[in-house]
């Protein structure tokens, strides 16, 4: 039964791959600068690498918002997010899996009666506002730099074409890595607390943790989405945004990738903290928001005459509606799952907030086993098994 | 390989475009020589120049086809491809017009009085200059877009000069009582045909100025 519960997360991953690959490679493929097969292979490889290597950061923030502590609950949360994404896509509204999953988690919190961590929620919502603004600012800076570079070197048209293609491919690979790192939390983040995987030890030294196994499976689902369904979306987006020149498309993808990376990189966070600077919150942000922000930034820089403000306001409405709809859908689905299908969608006897947090939980890559031993003897939590369920260890 | 060498390395299509523009430029020189030879009544030399013009046009045609094939097969410069193809085709038709004008002189062998020789040579100079300025503009479009404007304005200048000379020549032809109406019409046709080359060069230059705006960052 347990692997079945993961299916909704995989479905969400598949739809993320099908939709968000268009943000990374849509303009490049649509303008025929890069072939679909090249884009799909590159996107799949780097999404998996990003998710497995750097996927942990943003996942923590989602866990702060609400750690879904029953597998059926995780299933419903991911399912509600996936359905919301699907409904919004049907209505032709721009959709963000990040917002859908956050809405779903809040829906689960409301249904289960667990308090929503408003600090985490505020951090996430503020990030959604900051993401397009930051992306726009980065796009303007990058565009100016590229403009100076191109004008001062006076490239031959075909040389510039070759550089642009290489740039689009590199920026796309970076974007895919960042997408995997930042958005894997949306796909399998809710399954971490109730994960049924065991750590794998390879060659007696290399530990492939349960978390990483889950990230790998989720990222493979994203890759499958990229290969099986993203072509249509990519071509639609490519044609829709083709008014961008290939160089502008490169700048848009680069800015989007930088923003996603900033909100997923634990390395940058540690660096900022080490230098006494305010850290960038590690939050799953919407790649659609990032790319729209970048395009808007460049549009405004060029006077804003060609910007379709009606479309922009539609996109903004979509950003507001997605989490709300996901929350409502999740609440209704949880009600049916609990009362019609008789599933345990949350464990009331596991008050997450009351359980003392081990030192590694904030950024738990390697569990601190000594801490478990000490605290289990003092009776600070209900037992190893309980702790394992809540924190996915 | 240093960065400078990488930047300077020309690929097949770049060489082909350069070669194609060389053919256009060369056709102008041949045409100018042809007009001079025509007034020298040197039939053999004129025929040889006509043959050179035909060969140049064939080479340009082959290059044009190869460029088109390259651009489509390798989906190069997708955003500017349509503009570049249109430009190459109109440049090729300029070459065809040079050849057409020379053929007309070769077939009809019109009796152009020496009094008009200086005017016709001046018209030919202006036309060839306008095409030469256009060729430089197109070359700059490919190699250094910032320098297109340096040459583009000269196309209009030479076209206007050609216009003035052409009008003057036509006035002279139709004010001359010694010419038959048929001769007047034949001469007018030849003058207009030569002048038309600079008109087309100006049309290409106008399109080119739009292509430059489209390509500017």
Coordinates of C-alpha atoms in Angstrom, one line a residue:
Chain A
X1 CA 0.0 0.0 0.0
X2 CA 2.8 2.4 1.0
X3 CA 4.4 2.6 -2.5
X4 CA 1.0 3.3 -3.9
X5 CA 0.8 6.5 -1.7
X6 CA 3.9 7.7 -3.4
X7 CA 2.1 7.7 -6.7
X8 CA 0.5 11.1 -6.2
X9 CA 3.9 12.6 -5.6
X10 CA 5.2 11.0 -8.8
X11 CA 2.2 12.3 -10.6
X12 CA 3.0 15.8 -9.3
X13 CA 6.6 15.3 -10.3
X14 CA 5.5 14.2 -13.8
X15 CA 3.3 17.3 -14.2
X16 CA 6.2 19.5 -12.9
X17 CA 8.5 18.0 -15.5
X18 CA 5.9 18.4 -18.2
X19 CA 5.2 22.0 -17.3
X20 CA 8.3 23.5 -15.9
X21 CA 10.8 22.2 -18.5
X22 CA 9.1 24.8 -20.7
X23 CA 10.4 27.6 -18.4
X24 CA 13.9 26.3 -18.8
X25 CA 14.1 25.3 -22.5
X26 CA 10.8 26.6 -24.0
X27 CA 12.3 29.6 -25.7
X28 CA 15.4 27.8 -26.9
X29 CA 13.4 24.9 -28.4
X30 CA 10.5 27.1 -29.7
X31 CA 13.0 29.3 -31.5
X32 CA 14.7 26.2 -32.9
X33 CA 18.0 27.2 -31.3
X34 CA 18.2 23.9 -29.5
X35 CA 16.6 20.6 -30.6
X36 CA 13.9 19.1 -28.3
X37 CA 15.9 15.8 -27.8
X38 CA 19.0 17.7 -26.7
X39 CA 16.9 19.9 -24.4
X40 CA 15.1 16.9 -22.9
X41 CA 18.2 14.9 -22.2
X42 CA 20.1 17.8 -20.7
X43 CA 17.1 18.8 -18.6
X44 CA 16.5 15.3 -17.3
X45 CA 20.1 14.7 -16.3
X46 CA 20.5 18.0 -14.6
X47 CA 17.1 17.9 -12.8
X48 CA 18.1 14.5 -11.3
X49 CA 21.6 15.8 -10.3
X50 CA 20.1 19.0 -8.8
X51 CA 17.5 17.1 -6.8
X52 CA 19.9 14.5 -5.4
X53 CA 22.8 16.8 -4.7
X54 CA 21.1 20.0 -3.6
X55 CA 17.5 19.1 -3.0
X56 CA 17.6 19.1 0.8
X57 CA 17.6 22.9 1.4
X58 CA 14.1 23.9 0.3
X59 CA 12.7 20.7 1.7
X60 CA 13.4 21.8 5.2
X61 CA 11.2 24.9 4.9
X62 CA 8.3 22.9 3.7
X63 CA 8.7 20.6 6.7
X64 CA 8.7 23.7 8.9
X65 CA 5.4 24.7 7.4
X66 CA 3.8 21.4 8.2
X67 CA 5.2 17.9 8.5
X68 CA 2.5 15.6 7.1
X69 CA 2.8 12.6 9.5
X70 CA 0.7 9.9 7.7
X71 CA 1.4 8.4 4.4
X72 CA -2.3 8.7 3.3
X73 CA -2.1 12.3 4.3
X74 CA 1.0 12.8 2.2
X75 CA -0.7 11.1 -0.7
X76 CA -3.7 13.4 -0.4
X77 CA -1.6 16.5 -0.1
X78 CA 0.4 15.7 -3.2
X79 CA -2.7 14.5 -5.0
X80 CA -4.5 17.8 -4.2
X81 CA -1.6 19.8 -5.4
X82 CA -1.4 17.8 -8.6
X83 CA -5.1 18.1 -9.2
X84 CA -4.9 21.9 -8.6
X85 CA -2.1 22.1 -11.1
X86 CA -4.1 20.1 -13.6
X87 CA -7.3 22.2 -13.1
X88 CA -5.3 25.5 -13.4
X89 CA -3.7 24.2 -16.6
X90 CA -7.1 23.3 -18.0
X91 CA -8.3 26.8 -17.2
X92 CA -5.1 28.0 -19.1
X93 CA -3.9 29.8 -16.0
X94 CA -0.2 29.9 -15.2
X95 CA 0.5 27.3 -12.6
X96 CA 3.1 26.8 -9.9
X97 CA 3.6 23.5 -8.2
X98 CA 5.4 25.3 -5.4
X99 CA 2.3 27.3 -4.6
X100 CA 0.0 24.3 -5.1
X101 CA 2.0 22.2 -2.6
X102 CA 2.2 25.0 0.0
X103 CA -1.6 25.5 -0.3
X104 CA -2.1 21.8 0.1
X105 CA 0.0 21.6 3.2
X106 CA -1.8 24.5 4.8
X107 CA -5.1 22.7 3.9
X108 CA -3.7 19.6 5.7
X109 CA -2.8 21.7 8.7
X110 CA -6.3 23.2 8.8
X111 CA -7.9 19.7 8.5
X112 CA -5.7 18.0 11.0
X113 CA -5.8 20.9 13.5
X114 CA -2.0 21.3 13.6
X115 CA -0.9 24.8 13.8
X116 CA 0.5 26.3 10.7
X117 CA 3.9 27.8 11.3
X118 CA 3.2 31.4 10.3
X119 CA 6.8 32.3 10.4
X120 CA 7.5 29.7 7.7
X121 CA 4.4 30.7 5.8
X122 CA 5.3 34.4 5.8
X123 CA 8.8 33.5 4.7
X124 CA 7.4 31.4 1.8
X125 CA 4.8 34.0 0.7
X126 CA 7.4 36.8 0.9
X127 CA 9.7 34.7 -1.2
X128 CA 7.0 34.4 -3.9
X129 CA 6.8 38.2 -4.0
X130 CA 10.6 38.6 -4.0
X131 CA 11.2 35.9 -6.6
X132 CA 9.9 37.7 -9.7
X133 CA 11.3 41.0 -8.5
X134 CA 14.7 39.5 -7.9
X135 CA 14.6 37.7 -11.2
X136 CA 13.6 40.9 -13.0
X137 CA 16.6 42.8 -11.4
X138 CA 19.0 40.0 -12.2
X139 CA 17.7 39.9 -15.8
X140 CA 18.2 43.6 -16.2
X141 CA 21.8 43.4 -14.9
X142 CA 22.6 40.3 -17.0
X143 CA 21.1 41.9 -20.1
X144 CA 23.1 45.1 -19.7
X145 CA 26.3 43.0 -19.3
X146 CA 25.5 40.9 -22.4
X147 CA 24.7 44.1 -24.3
X148 CA 28.1 45.7 -23.5
X149 CA 29.9 42.4 -24.3
X150 CA 28.2 41.9 -27.7
X151 CA 28.6 45.6 -28.7
X152 CA 32.2 45.8 -27.7
X153 CA 33.3 42.5 -29.4
X154 CA 31.2 43.0 -32.6
X155 CA 30.7 39.3 -33.2
X156 CA 30.0 37.9 -36.7
X157 CA 26.3 37.0 -36.9
X158 CA 27.1 33.3 -37.1
X159 CA 29.6 33.4 -34.2
X160 CA 27.0 35.2 -32.1
X161 CA 24.5 32.5 -33.1
X162 CA 26.9 29.8 -31.9
X163 CA 27.6 31.5 -28.6
X164 CA 23.9 32.1 -28.0
X165 CA 23.2 28.4 -28.6
X166 CA 25.9 27.3 -26.2
X167 CA 24.7 29.9 -23.7
X168 CA 21.1 28.7 -23.9
X169 CA 22.3 25.1 -23.4
X170 CA 24.5 25.9 -20.5
X171 CA 21.9 28.2 -18.9
X172 CA 19.3 25.5 -19.5
X173 CA 21.4 22.9 -17.8
X174 CA 22.0 25.3 -14.9
X175 CA 18.3 26.0 -14.8
X176 CA 17.4 22.3 -14.8
X177 CA 19.9 21.7 -11.9
X178 CA 18.3 24.6 -10.0
X179 CA 14.8 23.4 -10.8
X180 CA 15.7 20.0 -9.5
X181 CA 17.3 21.4 -6.4
X182 CA 14.6 23.9 -5.6
X183 CA 11.4 22.1 -6.7
X184 CA 12.1 18.5 -5.6
X185 CA 10.7 19.5 -2.3
X186 CA 7.3 20.1 -3.9
X187 CA 7.3 16.6 -5.4
X188 CA 8.5 14.4 -2.5
X189 CA 8.9 16.8 0.4
X190 CA 5.6 15.8 2.0
X191 CA 6.6 12.1 1.9
X192 CA 9.8 12.6 3.8
X193 CA 8.3 12.4 7.3
X194 CA 6.6 9.1 6.5
X195 CA 9.3 7.7 4.2
X196 CA 9.5 3.9 4.0
X197 CA 13.0 3.8 2.6
X198 CA 16.1 2.6 4.4
X199 CA 19.5 4.0 4.0
X200 CA 21.6 2.2 1.5
X201 CA 25.3 1.7 2.2
X202 CA 27.4 1.4 -1.0
X203 CA 30.9 0.0 -0.8
X204 CA 30.7 0.1 3.1
X205 CA 31.4 3.8 3.0
X206 CA 29.0 5.7 0.8
X207 CA 25.6 6.2 2.4
X208 CA 22.7 6.8 0.1
X209 CA 20.1 8.0 2.6
X210 CA 16.4 7.5 2.5
X211 CA 15.9 11.1 1.7
X212 CA 18.2 10.9 -1.4
X213 CA 16.5 7.8 -2.6
X214 CA 13.2 9.6 -2.4
X215 CA 14.7 12.6 -4.2
X216 CA 16.1 10.3 -6.9
X217 CA 12.7 8.7 -7.5
X218 CA 10.9 12.1 -7.5
X219 CA 13.5 13.6 -10.0
X220 CA 13.1 10.5 -12.3
X221 CA 9.4 11.3 -12.3
X222 CA 10.2 14.9 -13.3
X223 CA 12.5 13.5 -16.0
X224 CA 9.8 11.2 -17.3
X225 CA 7.4 14.3 -17.4
X226 CA 10.1 16.2 -19.4
X227 CA 10.4 13.3 -22.0
X228 CA 6.8 12.3 -22.3
X229 CA 4.7 15.5 -22.2
X230 CA 6.9 18.6 -22.1
X231 CA 7.3 18.8 -25.9
X232 CA 3.8 20.3 -26.5
X233 CA 4.1 22.7 -23.6
X234 CA 7.7 23.7 -24.7
X235 CA 6.5 24.4 -28.2
X236 CA 3.5 26.4 -27.0
X237 CA 5.6 28.4 -24.6
X238 CA 8.4 28.8 -27.2
X239 CA 6.0 30.2 -29.8
X240 CA 4.2 32.3 -27.1
X241 CA 7.4 34.0 -25.9
X242 CA 9.2 34.0 -29.3
X243 CA 9.0 37.8 -29.4
X244 CA 12.1 37.6 -27.2
X245 CA 15.3 37.5 -29.2
X246 CA 17.5 34.4 -28.6
X247 CA 19.8 36.6 -26.6
X248 CA 17.0 37.8 -24.4
X249 CA 15.8 34.3 -24.1
X250 CA 19.3 33.3 -22.8
X251 CA 19.2 36.1 -20.3
X252 CA 15.7 35.2 -19.1
X253 CA 16.7 31.5 -18.6
X254 CA 20.0 32.5 -16.9
X255 CA 18.2 34.9 -14.5
X256 CA 15.6 32.3 -13.7
X257 CA 18.3 29.7 -13.0
X258 CA 20.2 32.1 -10.8
X259 CA 17.1 32.9 -8.7
X260 CA 16.1 29.2 -8.3
X261 CA 19.7 28.4 -7.3
X262 CA 19.8 31.2 -4.8
X263 CA 16.6 29.9 -3.1
X264 CA 18.0 26.3 -3.0
X265 CA 21.7 26.6 -2.3
X266 CA 22.7 25.6 1.2
X267 CA 26.3 26.6 0.3
X268 CA 25.3 30.3 -0.3
X269 CA 23.2 30.3 2.8
X270 CA 26.2 29.0 4.9
X271 CA 28.5 31.5 3.2
X272 CA 26.1 34.4 4.0
X273 CA 25.7 33.3 7.6
X274 CA 29.4 32.8 8.1
X275 CA 29.9 36.4 7.0
X276 CA 27.2 37.8 9.3
X277 CA 24.9 38.6 6.4
X278 CA 21.1 37.9 6.3
X279 CA 20.7 34.4 4.6
X280 CA 18.5 33.8 1.6
X281 CA 15.6 31.6 2.7
X282 CA 15.7 28.1 1.2
X283 CA 12.2 28.0 -0.2
X284 CA 10.7 26.2 -3.2
X285 CA 9.9 29.0 -5.6
X286 CA 8.0 28.9 -8.8
X287 CA 10.1 28.7 -11.9
X288 CA 7.2 30.3 -13.8
X289 CA 7.4 33.3 -11.5
X290 CA 11.1 33.5 -12.1
X291 CA 10.9 33.4 -15.8
X292 CA 7.9 35.8 -16.0
X293 CA 9.8 38.2 -13.7
X294 CA 12.9 38.0 -15.9
X295 CA 10.9 38.7 -19.1
X296 CA 9.0 41.6 -17.4
X297 CA 12.2 43.1 -16.2
X298 CA 13.7 43.2 -19.7
X299 CA 10.4 44.5 -21.1
X300 CA 10.3 47.3 -18.6
X301 CA 13.9 48.1 -19.2
X302 CA 13.0 48.6 -22.9
X303 CA 10.2 51.1 -22.0
X304 CA 7.5 48.6 -21.3
X305 CA 5.5 49.4 -24.5
X306 CA 5.2 45.8 -25.7
X307 CA 4.2 44.4 -22.4
X308 CA 0.7 42.9 -22.4
X309 CA -0.5 44.1 -18.9
X310 CA -3.8 42.3 -19.2
X311 CA -1.8 39.0 -19.5
X312 CA 0.4 40.1 -16.6
X313 CA -2.5 40.7 -14.3
X314 CA -4.0 37.3 -15.3
X315 CA -0.7 35.7 -14.3
X316 CA -0.7 37.6 -11.0
X317 CA -4.3 36.4 -10.3
X318 CA -3.2 32.9 -11.1
X319 CA -0.4 33.2 -8.5
X320 CA -2.9 34.2 -5.8
X321 CA -5.5 31.6 -6.7
X322 CA -3.2 28.6 -7.0
X323 CA -2.5 28.1 -3.3
X324 CA -6.0 28.9 -2.3
X325 CA -7.5 26.4 -4.7
X326 CA -4.9 23.8 -3.7
X327 CA -5.8 24.3 0.0
X328 CA -9.5 23.9 -0.6
X329 CA -9.1 20.9 -2.8
X330 CA -6.7 19.3 -0.2
X331 CA -9.2 19.9 2.6
X332 CA -12.1 18.3 0.6
X333 CA -9.9 15.4 -0.5
X334 CA -8.7 14.8 3.1
X335 CA -12.3 14.8 4.3
X336 CA -13.2 12.1 1.7
X337 CA -10.0 10.1 2.3
X338 CA -10.7 10.0 6.0
X339 CA -14.5 9.5 6.1
X340 CA -15.2 7.6 2.9
X341 CA -12.0 5.6 2.3
X342 CA -11.3 5.2 6.0
X343 CA -7.7 6.3 5.7
X344 CA -5.6 7.8 8.5
X345 CA -4.5 11.1 7.0
X346 CA -2.8 12.4 10.2
X347 CA -1.7 11.1 13.6
X348 CA -3.1 13.3 16.3
X349 CA -0.8 11.7 18.9
X350 CA 2.3 13.0 17.2
X351 CA 2.4 16.7 18.1
X352 CA 5.3 17.7 16.0
X353 CA 5.9 21.0 17.6
X354 CA 6.2 19.4 21.0
X355 CA 8.9 17.0 20.0
X356 CA 12.4 18.2 20.7
X357 CA 14.3 18.8 17.6
X358 CA 17.7 17.1 17.3
X359 CA 20.6 19.3 16.1
X360 CA 20.7 17.8 12.7
X361 CA 17.0 18.4 12.0
X362 CA 17.5 22.0 10.9
X363 CA 19.8 20.8 8.1
X364 CA 19.8 17.1 8.6
X365 CA 22.0 15.3 6.2
X366 CA 23.7 12.9 8.6
X367 CA 21.7 11.9 11.7
X368 CA 23.3 12.5 15.0
X369 CA 23.0 9.1 16.6
X370 CA 24.4 10.1 19.9
X371 CA 21.6 12.6 20.3
X372 CA 19.0 9.9 19.8
X373 CA 20.7 7.7 22.4
X374 CA 20.8 10.5 25.0
X375 CA 17.3 11.8 24.5
X376 CA 15.6 8.4 24.2
X377 CA 16.9 7.6 27.7
X378 CA 15.6 10.8 29.1
X379 CA 12.2 10.2 27.5
X380 CA 12.1 13.4 25.6
X381 CA 10.2 11.8 22.8
X382 CA 7.9 8.9 22.4
X383 CA 10.4 6.5 21.0
X384 CA 12.7 5.8 18.1
X385 CA 9.9 4.6 15.8
X386 CA 7.8 7.7 16.4
X387 CA 10.8 10.0 15.8
X388 CA 11.6 8.0 12.7
X389 CA 8.1 8.5 11.3
X390 CA 8.0 12.2 12.0
X391 CA 11.4 13.1 10.6
X392 CA 11.7 10.4 8.0
X393 CA 14.7 8.8 9.5
Chain B
X1 CA 43.9 28.5 -29.9
X2 CA 43.6 32.0 -28.5
X3 CA 40.2 33.7 -28.0
X4 CA 41.1 36.1 -30.8
X5 CA 41.7 33.3 -33.2
X6 CA 38.6 31.5 -32.2
X7 CA 36.6 34.8 -32.8
X8 CA 38.3 35.2 -36.2
X9 CA 37.8 31.7 -37.4
X10 CA 35.4 31.6 -40.4
X11 CA 33.1 28.7 -40.9
X12 CA 31.8 27.4 -44.2
X13 CA 28.7 29.6 -44.4
X14 CA 30.6 32.7 -43.4
X15 CA 33.0 32.2 -46.2
X16 CA 30.2 31.5 -48.6
X17 CA 28.4 34.7 -47.7
X18 CA 31.7 36.7 -48.1
X19 CA 32.3 35.0 -51.4
X20 CA 28.7 35.8 -52.6
X21 CA 29.1 39.5 -51.7
X22 CA 32.4 39.5 -53.6
X23 CA 30.5 38.2 -56.7
X24 CA 27.9 41.1 -56.4
X25 CA 30.7 43.6 -56.0
X26 CA 32.6 42.1 -59.0
X27 CA 29.5 42.2 -61.2
X28 CA 29.3 46.0 -60.7
X29 CA 32.9 46.4 -61.8
X30 CA 32.3 44.2 -64.9
X31 CA 29.2 46.2 -65.7
X32 CA 31.0 49.5 -65.5
X33 CA 33.8 48.1 -67.7
X34 CA 31.1 46.8 -70.1
X35 CA 29.5 50.3 -70.5
X36 CA 32.9 51.8 -71.2
X37 CA 33.7 49.1 -73.7
X38 CA 30.3 49.5 -75.4
X39 CA 31.1 53.2 -76.2
X40 CA 34.6 52.1 -77.5
X41 CA 32.7 49.9 -80.0
X42 CA 35.0 47.0 -79.0
X43 CA 32.6 44.1 -79.6
X44 CA 35.0 41.3 -78.7
X45 CA 35.9 42.8 -75.3
X46 CA 32.2 43.5 -74.6
X47 CA 31.4 39.8 -75.4
X48 CA 34.2 38.7 -73.1
X49 CA 32.9 40.9 -70.3
X50 CA 29.4 39.6 -70.9
X51 CA 30.7 36.1 -70.5
X52 CA 32.5 37.1 -67.3
X53 CA 29.2 38.5 -66.1
X54 CA 27.3 35.3 -66.9
X55 CA 30.0 33.2 -65.0
X56 CA 29.9 35.6 -62.0
X57 CA 26.1 35.3 -61.9
X58 CA 26.3 31.5 -62.1
X59 CA 28.8 31.4 -59.2
X60 CA 26.6 33.7 -57.2
X61 CA 23.6 31.5 -57.9
X62 CA 25.4 28.4 -56.7
X63 CA 26.6 30.2 -53.6
X64 CA 23.0 31.5 -52.9
X65 CA 21.6 28.0 -53.1
X66 CA 24.3 26.7 -50.9
X67 CA 23.7 29.5 -48.3
X68 CA 20.0 28.8 -48.3
X69 CA 20.6 25.1 -47.9
X70 CA 23.0 25.7 -45.0
X71 CA 20.7 28.1 -43.2
X72 CA 17.7 25.8 -43.4
X73 CA 19.5 22.5 -42.9
X74 CA 21.4 23.7 -39.8
X75 CA 18.6 26.0 -38.6
X76 CA 21.1 28.8 -38.2
X77 CA 20.3 32.3 -37.0
X78 CA 16.5 31.4 -36.7
X79 CA 15.5 34.9 -35.8
X80 CA 17.2 36.6 -38.7
X81 CA 17.1 33.7 -41.2
X82 CA 14.1 35.1 -43.1
X83 CA 15.7 38.5 -43.4
X84 CA 19.1 37.1 -44.5
X85 CA 17.5 34.9 -47.1
X86 CA 15.5 37.8 -48.5
X87 CA 18.5 40.0 -48.6
X88 CA 20.6 37.4 -50.3
X89 CA 17.9 36.8 -52.9
X90 CA 17.5 40.5 -53.7
X91 CA 21.2 41.0 -53.9
X92 CA 21.3 38.1 -56.4
X93 CA 18.6 39.7 -58.4
X94 CA 20.7 42.9 -58.6
X95 CA 23.3 40.8 -60.2
X96 CA 20.7 39.5 -62.6
X97 CA 19.8 43.1 -63.4
X98 CA 23.4 44.0 -64.3
X99 CA 23.5 41.0 -66.6
X100 CA 20.1 41.9 -68.1
X101 CA 21.2 45.4 -68.9
X102 CA 24.4 44.1 -70.6
X103 CA 22.4 41.5 -72.5
X104 CA 20.1 44.3 -73.8
X105 CA 23.0 46.3 -75.0
X106 CA 24.5 43.1 -76.6
X107 CA 21.2 42.1 -78.3
X108 CA 19.7 45.4 -79.3
X109 CA 23.0 47.2 -80.0
X110 CA 21.3 50.6 -79.7
X111 CA 22.8 53.5 -81.5
X112 CA 23.7 55.7 -78.5
X113 CA 25.1 59.0 -79.8
X114 CA 28.5 60.0 -78.3
X115 CA 26.8 63.1 -76.9
X116 CA 25.0 60.9 -74.4
X117 CA 28.1 58.7 -73.7
X118 CA 29.3 60.8 -70.7
X119 CA 25.8 60.8 -69.2
X120 CA 25.4 57.1 -69.6
X121 CA 28.9 56.4 -68.1
X122 CA 28.0 58.7 -65.2
X123 CA 24.7 56.9 -64.7
X124 CA 26.6 53.6 -64.7
X125 CA 29.1 54.9 -62.1
X126 CA 26.4 56.1 -59.8
X127 CA 24.5 52.8 -60.1
X128 CA 27.6 50.7 -59.4
X129 CA 28.6 53.0 -56.5
X130 CA 25.1 52.5 -54.9
X131 CA 25.5 48.7 -55.3
X132 CA 29.0 48.9 -53.8
X133 CA 27.8 50.9 -50.8
X134 CA 25.0 48.4 -50.4
X135 CA 27.4 45.5 -50.5
X136 CA 29.5 47.1 -47.8
X137 CA 26.4 47.6 -45.7
X138 CA 25.4 44.0 -46.1
X139 CA 28.9 42.8 -45.3
X140 CA 28.8 45.0 -42.1
X141 CA 25.4 43.5 -41.2
X142 CA 27.1 40.1 -40.9
X143 CA 30.4 41.1 -39.5
X144 CA 29.9 44.2 -37.4
X145 CA 26.3 45.5 -37.2
X146 CA 27.4 48.8 -35.6
X147 CA 29.1 49.8 -38.9
X148 CA 26.1 49.2 -41.2
X149 CA 25.0 52.9 -40.8
X150 CA 28.4 54.0 -42.0
X151 CA 27.6 52.7 -45.5
X152 CA 23.9 52.7 -45.7
X153 CA 23.4 56.4 -46.2
X154 CA 25.7 56.3 -49.2
X155 CA 23.3 54.0 -51.1
X156 CA 20.6 56.7 -51.0
X157 CA 23.1 59.3 -52.0
X158 CA 24.2 57.4 -55.1
X159 CA 20.6 56.4 -56.0
X160 CA 19.6 60.1 -56.0
X161 CA 22.6 60.9 -58.1
X162 CA 21.6 58.2 -60.6
X163 CA 18.0 59.6 -60.6
X164 CA 19.2 63.1 -61.5
X165 CA 21.5 61.8 -64.3
X166 CA 18.7 59.5 -65.6
X167 CA 16.2 62.4 -65.7
X168 CA 18.7 64.6 -67.5
X169 CA 19.5 61.9 -70.0
X170 CA 15.8 61.3 -70.8
X171 CA 15.2 65.0 -71.2
X172 CA 18.1 65.2 -73.6
X173 CA 16.8 62.2 -75.6
X174 CA 13.2 63.5 -75.9
X175 CA 14.3 67.0 -76.7
X176 CA 16.5 65.8 -79.5
X177 CA 14.6 66.3 -82.8
X178 CA 16.9 64.1 -84.8
X179 CA 15.9 60.9 -83.0
X180 CA 13.0 58.8 -84.2
X181 CA 10.3 58.1 -81.6
X182 CA 11.3 54.4 -81.7
X183 CA 14.9 55.3 -81.0
X184 CA 13.9 57.6 -78.2
X185 CA 11.8 54.9 -76.6
X186 CA 14.6 52.3 -77.0
X187 CA 17.2 54.7 -75.4
X188 CA 14.7 55.6 -72.6
X189 CA 14.2 51.9 -71.9
X190 CA 17.9 51.3 -71.6
X191 CA 18.4 54.3 -69.3
X192 CA 15.5 53.2 -67.1
X193 CA 16.8 49.7 -67.0
X194 CA 20.2 50.9 -65.7
X195 CA 18.7 53.3 -63.3
X196 CA 16.4 50.6 -62.0
X197 CA 19.4 48.8 -60.5
X198 CA 20.1 51.7 -58.1
X199 CA 16.4 51.8 -57.2
X200 CA 16.5 48.2 -56.2
X201 CA 19.7 48.8 -54.3
X202 CA 17.9 51.5 -52.3
X203 CA 15.0 49.2 -51.6
X204 CA 17.3 46.6 -50.2
X205 CA 19.0 49.3 -48.2
X206 CA 15.6 50.3 -46.7
X207 CA 14.9 46.7 -45.8
X208 CA 18.4 46.4 -44.3
X209 CA 17.9 49.4 -42.0
X210 CA 14.8 47.6 -40.6
X211 CA 16.7 44.3 -40.3
X212 CA 19.4 46.2 -38.3
X213 CA 16.8 47.5 -35.9
X214 CA 15.4 44.0 -35.5
X215 CA 18.8 42.7 -34.6
X216 CA 19.8 45.4 -32.3
X217 CA 19.8 44.3 -28.6

